[in-house]
mmCIF file of C-alpha atoms in Angstrom:
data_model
loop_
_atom_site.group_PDB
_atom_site.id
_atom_site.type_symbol
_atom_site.label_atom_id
_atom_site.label_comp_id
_atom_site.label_asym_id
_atom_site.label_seq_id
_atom_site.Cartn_x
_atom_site.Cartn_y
_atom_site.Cartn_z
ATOM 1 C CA UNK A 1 0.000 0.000 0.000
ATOM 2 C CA UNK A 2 1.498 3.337 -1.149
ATOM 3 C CA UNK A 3 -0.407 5.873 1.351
ATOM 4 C CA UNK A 4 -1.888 5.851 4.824
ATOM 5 C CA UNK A 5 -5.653 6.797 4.773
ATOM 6 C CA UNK A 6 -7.905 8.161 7.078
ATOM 7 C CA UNK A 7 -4.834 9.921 9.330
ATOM 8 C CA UNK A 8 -3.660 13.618 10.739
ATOM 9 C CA UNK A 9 0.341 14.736 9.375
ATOM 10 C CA UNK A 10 2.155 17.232 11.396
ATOM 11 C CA UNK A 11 2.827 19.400 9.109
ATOM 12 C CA UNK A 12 6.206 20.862 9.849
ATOM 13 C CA UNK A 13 8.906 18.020 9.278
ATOM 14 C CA UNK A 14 11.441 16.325 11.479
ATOM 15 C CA UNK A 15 15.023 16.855 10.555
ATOM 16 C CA UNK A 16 17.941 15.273 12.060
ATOM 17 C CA UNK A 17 21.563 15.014 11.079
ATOM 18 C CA UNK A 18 21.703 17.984 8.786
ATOM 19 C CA UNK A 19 18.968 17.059 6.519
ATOM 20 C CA UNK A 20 20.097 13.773 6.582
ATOM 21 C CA UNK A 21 17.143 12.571 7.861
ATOM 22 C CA UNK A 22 13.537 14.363 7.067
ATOM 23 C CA UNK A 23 10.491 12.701 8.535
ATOM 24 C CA UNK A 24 7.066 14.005 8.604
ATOM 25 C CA UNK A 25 4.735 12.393 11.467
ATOM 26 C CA UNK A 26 1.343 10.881 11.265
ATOM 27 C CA UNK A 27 -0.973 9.992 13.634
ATOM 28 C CA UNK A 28 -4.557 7.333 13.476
ATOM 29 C CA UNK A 29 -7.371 7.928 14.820
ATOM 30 C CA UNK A 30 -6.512 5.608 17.862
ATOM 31 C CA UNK A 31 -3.990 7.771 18.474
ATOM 32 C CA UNK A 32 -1.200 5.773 17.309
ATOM 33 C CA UNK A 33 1.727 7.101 15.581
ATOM 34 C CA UNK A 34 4.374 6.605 12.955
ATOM 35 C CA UNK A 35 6.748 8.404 11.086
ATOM 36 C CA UNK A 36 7.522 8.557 7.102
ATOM 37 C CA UNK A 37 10.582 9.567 6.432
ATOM 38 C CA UNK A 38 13.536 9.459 3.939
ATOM 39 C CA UNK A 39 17.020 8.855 4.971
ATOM 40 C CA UNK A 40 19.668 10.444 2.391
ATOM 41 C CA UNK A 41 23.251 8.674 1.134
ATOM 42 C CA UNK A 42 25.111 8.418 4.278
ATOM 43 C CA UNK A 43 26.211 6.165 7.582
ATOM 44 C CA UNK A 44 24.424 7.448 10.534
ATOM 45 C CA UNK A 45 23.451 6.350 13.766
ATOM 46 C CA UNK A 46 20.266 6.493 15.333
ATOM 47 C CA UNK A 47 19.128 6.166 19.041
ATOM 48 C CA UNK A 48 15.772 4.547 19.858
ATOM 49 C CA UNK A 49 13.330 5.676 23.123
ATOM 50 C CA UNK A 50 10.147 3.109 22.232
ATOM 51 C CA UNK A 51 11.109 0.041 20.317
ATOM 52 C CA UNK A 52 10.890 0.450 16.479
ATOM 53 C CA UNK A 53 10.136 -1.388 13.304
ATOM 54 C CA UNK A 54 11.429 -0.114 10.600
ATOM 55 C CA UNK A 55 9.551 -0.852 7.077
ATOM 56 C CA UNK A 56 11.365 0.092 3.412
ATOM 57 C CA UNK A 57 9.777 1.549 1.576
ATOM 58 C CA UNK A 58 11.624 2.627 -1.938
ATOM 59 C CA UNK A 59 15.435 1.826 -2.283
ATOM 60 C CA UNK A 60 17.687 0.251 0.687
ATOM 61 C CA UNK A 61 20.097 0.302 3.593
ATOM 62 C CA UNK A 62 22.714 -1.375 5.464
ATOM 63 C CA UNK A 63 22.280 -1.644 9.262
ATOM 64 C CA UNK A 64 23.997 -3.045 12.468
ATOM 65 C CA UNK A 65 22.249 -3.201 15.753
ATOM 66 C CA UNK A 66 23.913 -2.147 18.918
ATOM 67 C CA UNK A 67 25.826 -5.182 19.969
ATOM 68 C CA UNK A 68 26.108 -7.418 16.440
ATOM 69 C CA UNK A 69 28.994 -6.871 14.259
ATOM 70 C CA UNK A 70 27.114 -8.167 11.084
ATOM 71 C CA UNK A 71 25.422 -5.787 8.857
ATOM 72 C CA UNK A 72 22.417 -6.767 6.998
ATOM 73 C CA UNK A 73 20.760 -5.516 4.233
ATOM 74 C CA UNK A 74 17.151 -4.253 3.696
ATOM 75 C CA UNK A 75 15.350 -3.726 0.431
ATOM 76 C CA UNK A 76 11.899 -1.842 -0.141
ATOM 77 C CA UNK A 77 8.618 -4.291 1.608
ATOM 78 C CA UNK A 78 11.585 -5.364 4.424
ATOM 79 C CA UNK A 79 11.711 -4.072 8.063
ATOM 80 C CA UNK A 80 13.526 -4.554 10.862
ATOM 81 C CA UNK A 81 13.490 -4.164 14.525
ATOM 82 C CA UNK A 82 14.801 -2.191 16.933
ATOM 83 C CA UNK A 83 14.208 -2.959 20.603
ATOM 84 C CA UNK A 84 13.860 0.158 22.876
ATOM 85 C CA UNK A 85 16.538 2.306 24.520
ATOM 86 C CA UNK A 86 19.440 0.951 21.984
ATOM 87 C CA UNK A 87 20.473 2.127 18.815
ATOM 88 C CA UNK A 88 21.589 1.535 15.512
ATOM 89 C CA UNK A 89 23.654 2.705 12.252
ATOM 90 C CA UNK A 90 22.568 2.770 8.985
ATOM 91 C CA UNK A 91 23.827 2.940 5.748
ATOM 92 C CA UNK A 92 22.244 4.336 2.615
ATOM 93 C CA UNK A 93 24.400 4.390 -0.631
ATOM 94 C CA UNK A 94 23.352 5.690 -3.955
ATOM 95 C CA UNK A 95 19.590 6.404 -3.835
ATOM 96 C CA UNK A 96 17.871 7.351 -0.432
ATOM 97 C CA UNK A 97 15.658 5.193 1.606
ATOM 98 C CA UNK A 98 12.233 5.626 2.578
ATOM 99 C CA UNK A 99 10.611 4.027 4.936
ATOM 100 C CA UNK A 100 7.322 3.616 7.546
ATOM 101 C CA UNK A 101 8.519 3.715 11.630
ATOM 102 C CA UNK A 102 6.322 2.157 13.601
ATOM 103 C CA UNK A 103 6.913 2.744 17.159
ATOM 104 C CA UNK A 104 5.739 0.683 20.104
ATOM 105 C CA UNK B 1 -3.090 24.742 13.055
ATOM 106 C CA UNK B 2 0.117 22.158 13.084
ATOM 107 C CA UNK B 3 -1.500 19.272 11.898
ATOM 108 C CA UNK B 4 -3.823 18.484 8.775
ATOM 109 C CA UNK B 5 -6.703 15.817 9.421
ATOM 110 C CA UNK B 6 -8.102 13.125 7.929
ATOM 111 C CA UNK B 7 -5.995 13.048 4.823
ATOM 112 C CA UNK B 8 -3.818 10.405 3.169
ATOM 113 C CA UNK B 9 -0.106 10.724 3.043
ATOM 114 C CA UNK B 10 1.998 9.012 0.826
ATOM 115 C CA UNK B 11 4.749 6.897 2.037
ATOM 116 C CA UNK B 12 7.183 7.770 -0.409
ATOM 117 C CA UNK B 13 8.917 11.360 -0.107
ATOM 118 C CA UNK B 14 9.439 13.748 -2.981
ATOM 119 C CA UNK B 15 13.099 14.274 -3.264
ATOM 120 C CA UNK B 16 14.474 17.256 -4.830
ATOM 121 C CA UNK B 17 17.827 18.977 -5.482
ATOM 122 C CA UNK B 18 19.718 15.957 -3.614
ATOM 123 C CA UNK B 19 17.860 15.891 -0.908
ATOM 124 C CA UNK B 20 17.457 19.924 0.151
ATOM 125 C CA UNK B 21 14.339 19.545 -0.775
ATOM 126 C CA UNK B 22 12.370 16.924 0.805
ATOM 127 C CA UNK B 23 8.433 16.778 0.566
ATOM 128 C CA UNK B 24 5.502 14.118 1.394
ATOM 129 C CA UNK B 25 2.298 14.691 -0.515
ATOM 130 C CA UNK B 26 -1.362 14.896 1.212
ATOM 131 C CA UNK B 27 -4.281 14.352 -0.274
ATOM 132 C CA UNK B 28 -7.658 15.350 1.067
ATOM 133 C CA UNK B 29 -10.923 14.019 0.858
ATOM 134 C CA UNK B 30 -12.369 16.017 -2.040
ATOM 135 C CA UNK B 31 -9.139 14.640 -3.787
ATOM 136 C CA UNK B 32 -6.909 17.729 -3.470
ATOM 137 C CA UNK B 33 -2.999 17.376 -3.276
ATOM 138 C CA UNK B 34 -0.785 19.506 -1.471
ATOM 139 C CA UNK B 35 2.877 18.673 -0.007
ATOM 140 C CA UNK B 36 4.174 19.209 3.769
ATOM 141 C CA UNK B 37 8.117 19.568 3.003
ATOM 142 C CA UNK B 38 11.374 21.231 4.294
ATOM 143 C CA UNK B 39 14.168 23.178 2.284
ATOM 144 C CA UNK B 40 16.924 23.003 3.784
ATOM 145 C CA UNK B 41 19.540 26.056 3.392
ATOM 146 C CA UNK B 42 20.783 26.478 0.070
ATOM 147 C CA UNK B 43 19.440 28.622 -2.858
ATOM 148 C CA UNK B 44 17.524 26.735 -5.441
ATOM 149 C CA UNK B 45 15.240 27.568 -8.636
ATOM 150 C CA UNK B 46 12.109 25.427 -8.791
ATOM 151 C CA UNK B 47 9.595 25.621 -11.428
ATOM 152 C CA UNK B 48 6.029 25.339 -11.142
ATOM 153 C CA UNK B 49 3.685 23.526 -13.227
ATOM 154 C CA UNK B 50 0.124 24.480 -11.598
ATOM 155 C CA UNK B 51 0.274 27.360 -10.064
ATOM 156 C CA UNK B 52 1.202 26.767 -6.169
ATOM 157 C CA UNK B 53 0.735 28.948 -3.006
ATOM 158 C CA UNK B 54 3.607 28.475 -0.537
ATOM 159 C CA UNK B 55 2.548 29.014 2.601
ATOM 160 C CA UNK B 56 5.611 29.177 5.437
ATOM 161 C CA UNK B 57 5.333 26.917 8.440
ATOM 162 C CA UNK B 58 8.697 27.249 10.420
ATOM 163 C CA UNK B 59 11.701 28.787 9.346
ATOM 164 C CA UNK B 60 11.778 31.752 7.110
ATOM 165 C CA UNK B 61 12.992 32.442 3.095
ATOM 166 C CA UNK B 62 13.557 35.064 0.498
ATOM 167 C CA UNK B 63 12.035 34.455 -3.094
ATOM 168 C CA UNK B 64 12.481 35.961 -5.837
ATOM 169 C CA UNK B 65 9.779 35.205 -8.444
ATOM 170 C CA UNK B 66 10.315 34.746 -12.146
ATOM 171 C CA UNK B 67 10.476 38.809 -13.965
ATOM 172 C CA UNK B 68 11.301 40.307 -10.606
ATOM 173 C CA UNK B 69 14.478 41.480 -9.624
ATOM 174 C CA UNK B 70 13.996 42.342 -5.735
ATOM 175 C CA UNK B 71 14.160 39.381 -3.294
ATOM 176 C CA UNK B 72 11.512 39.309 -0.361
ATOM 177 C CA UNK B 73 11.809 37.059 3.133
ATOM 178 C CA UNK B 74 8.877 35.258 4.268
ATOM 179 C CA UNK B 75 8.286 34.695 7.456
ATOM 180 C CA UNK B 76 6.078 31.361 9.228
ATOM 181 C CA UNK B 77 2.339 32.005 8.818
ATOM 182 C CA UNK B 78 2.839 33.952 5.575
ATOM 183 C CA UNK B 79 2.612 32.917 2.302
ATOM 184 C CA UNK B 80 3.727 33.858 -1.174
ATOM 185 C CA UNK B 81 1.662 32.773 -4.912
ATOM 186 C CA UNK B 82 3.494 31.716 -7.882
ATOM 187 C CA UNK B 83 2.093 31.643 -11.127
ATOM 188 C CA UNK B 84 1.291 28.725 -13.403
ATOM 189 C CA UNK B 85 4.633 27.807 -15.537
ATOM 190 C CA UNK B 86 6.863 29.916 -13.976
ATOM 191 C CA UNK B 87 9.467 29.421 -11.730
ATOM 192 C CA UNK B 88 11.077 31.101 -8.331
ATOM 193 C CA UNK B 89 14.368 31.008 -6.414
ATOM 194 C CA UNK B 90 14.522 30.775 -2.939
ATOM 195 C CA UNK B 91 17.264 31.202 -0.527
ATOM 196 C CA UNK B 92 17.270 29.519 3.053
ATOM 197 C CA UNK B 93 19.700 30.451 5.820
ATOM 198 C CA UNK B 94 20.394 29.096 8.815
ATOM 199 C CA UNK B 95 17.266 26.679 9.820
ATOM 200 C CA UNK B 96 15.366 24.642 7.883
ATOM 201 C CA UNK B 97 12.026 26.308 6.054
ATOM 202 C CA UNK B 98 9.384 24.162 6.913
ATOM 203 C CA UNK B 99 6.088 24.675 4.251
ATOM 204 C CA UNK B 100 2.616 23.609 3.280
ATOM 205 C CA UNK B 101 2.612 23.875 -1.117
ATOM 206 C CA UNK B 102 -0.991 23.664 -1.856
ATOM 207 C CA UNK B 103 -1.484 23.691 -5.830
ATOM 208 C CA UNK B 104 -4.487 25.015 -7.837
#
């Protein structure tokens, strides 16, 4: 599915790293939210509060959880999960990833 | 108001000029499109297609509009119209320039 329906946006982004990072948030009517975002070529690393999934959607990345040497890679319809109060670094080469955070 | 309601957003972002650019596109009920986005400083030339009202949410710019030689800042909460098949520049210093680009 290409869009959310049915759903408030902040409308004033979220930018982090320089413009690294832009992120607009959403919110359902149960009061959940998400963010959709866009990370830009680079190796960053990010620090989690709530536990996150993390859903591609156009291009990929590269990532390593806090604590694992391996890095995996994560195309567009893949997530991944991050558990709360951790962190990890991504990589995005060539075109940027987008992607759906879930958080909770 | 900081949020839009009951819209759809779509997941992908709009990337433009690299990345200084960076929108995500609403659309409302009645089936209007506009985009929540961020510039991020630089000075860029964008050209329009339908005519667009730019209306500032955070941040501030100066345009210039296609024809005009004198460059004028805009502020959050104010807006500025460009014509159909035209084009501006706009120069961001400093923080981001957060926006609402509602076409029609």
């Amino acid at each position: 599915m290409s869009m959310f329906d049915n759903i408030s946006v902040v409308k004033k982004a979220n930018v982090y790293f320089d413009g690294k990072c832009v992120s607009h948030t959403v919110q359902f009517p149960d009061g959940t939210r998400k963010s959709v975002g866009v990370i830009l070529p680079s190796t960053l690393t990010f620090n989690t509060g709530a536990p996150e999934i993390m859903e591609g959607v156009a291009g990929s990345c590269r990532v390593r959880l806090a604590g694992e040497t391996e890095w995996k890679t994560y195309h567009a319809g893949e997530s991944f999960d991050v558990p709360a109060n951790s962190s990890f670094d991504i990589e995005v080469m060539g075109d940027p990833y987008h992607y759906v955070c879930h958080f909770g």
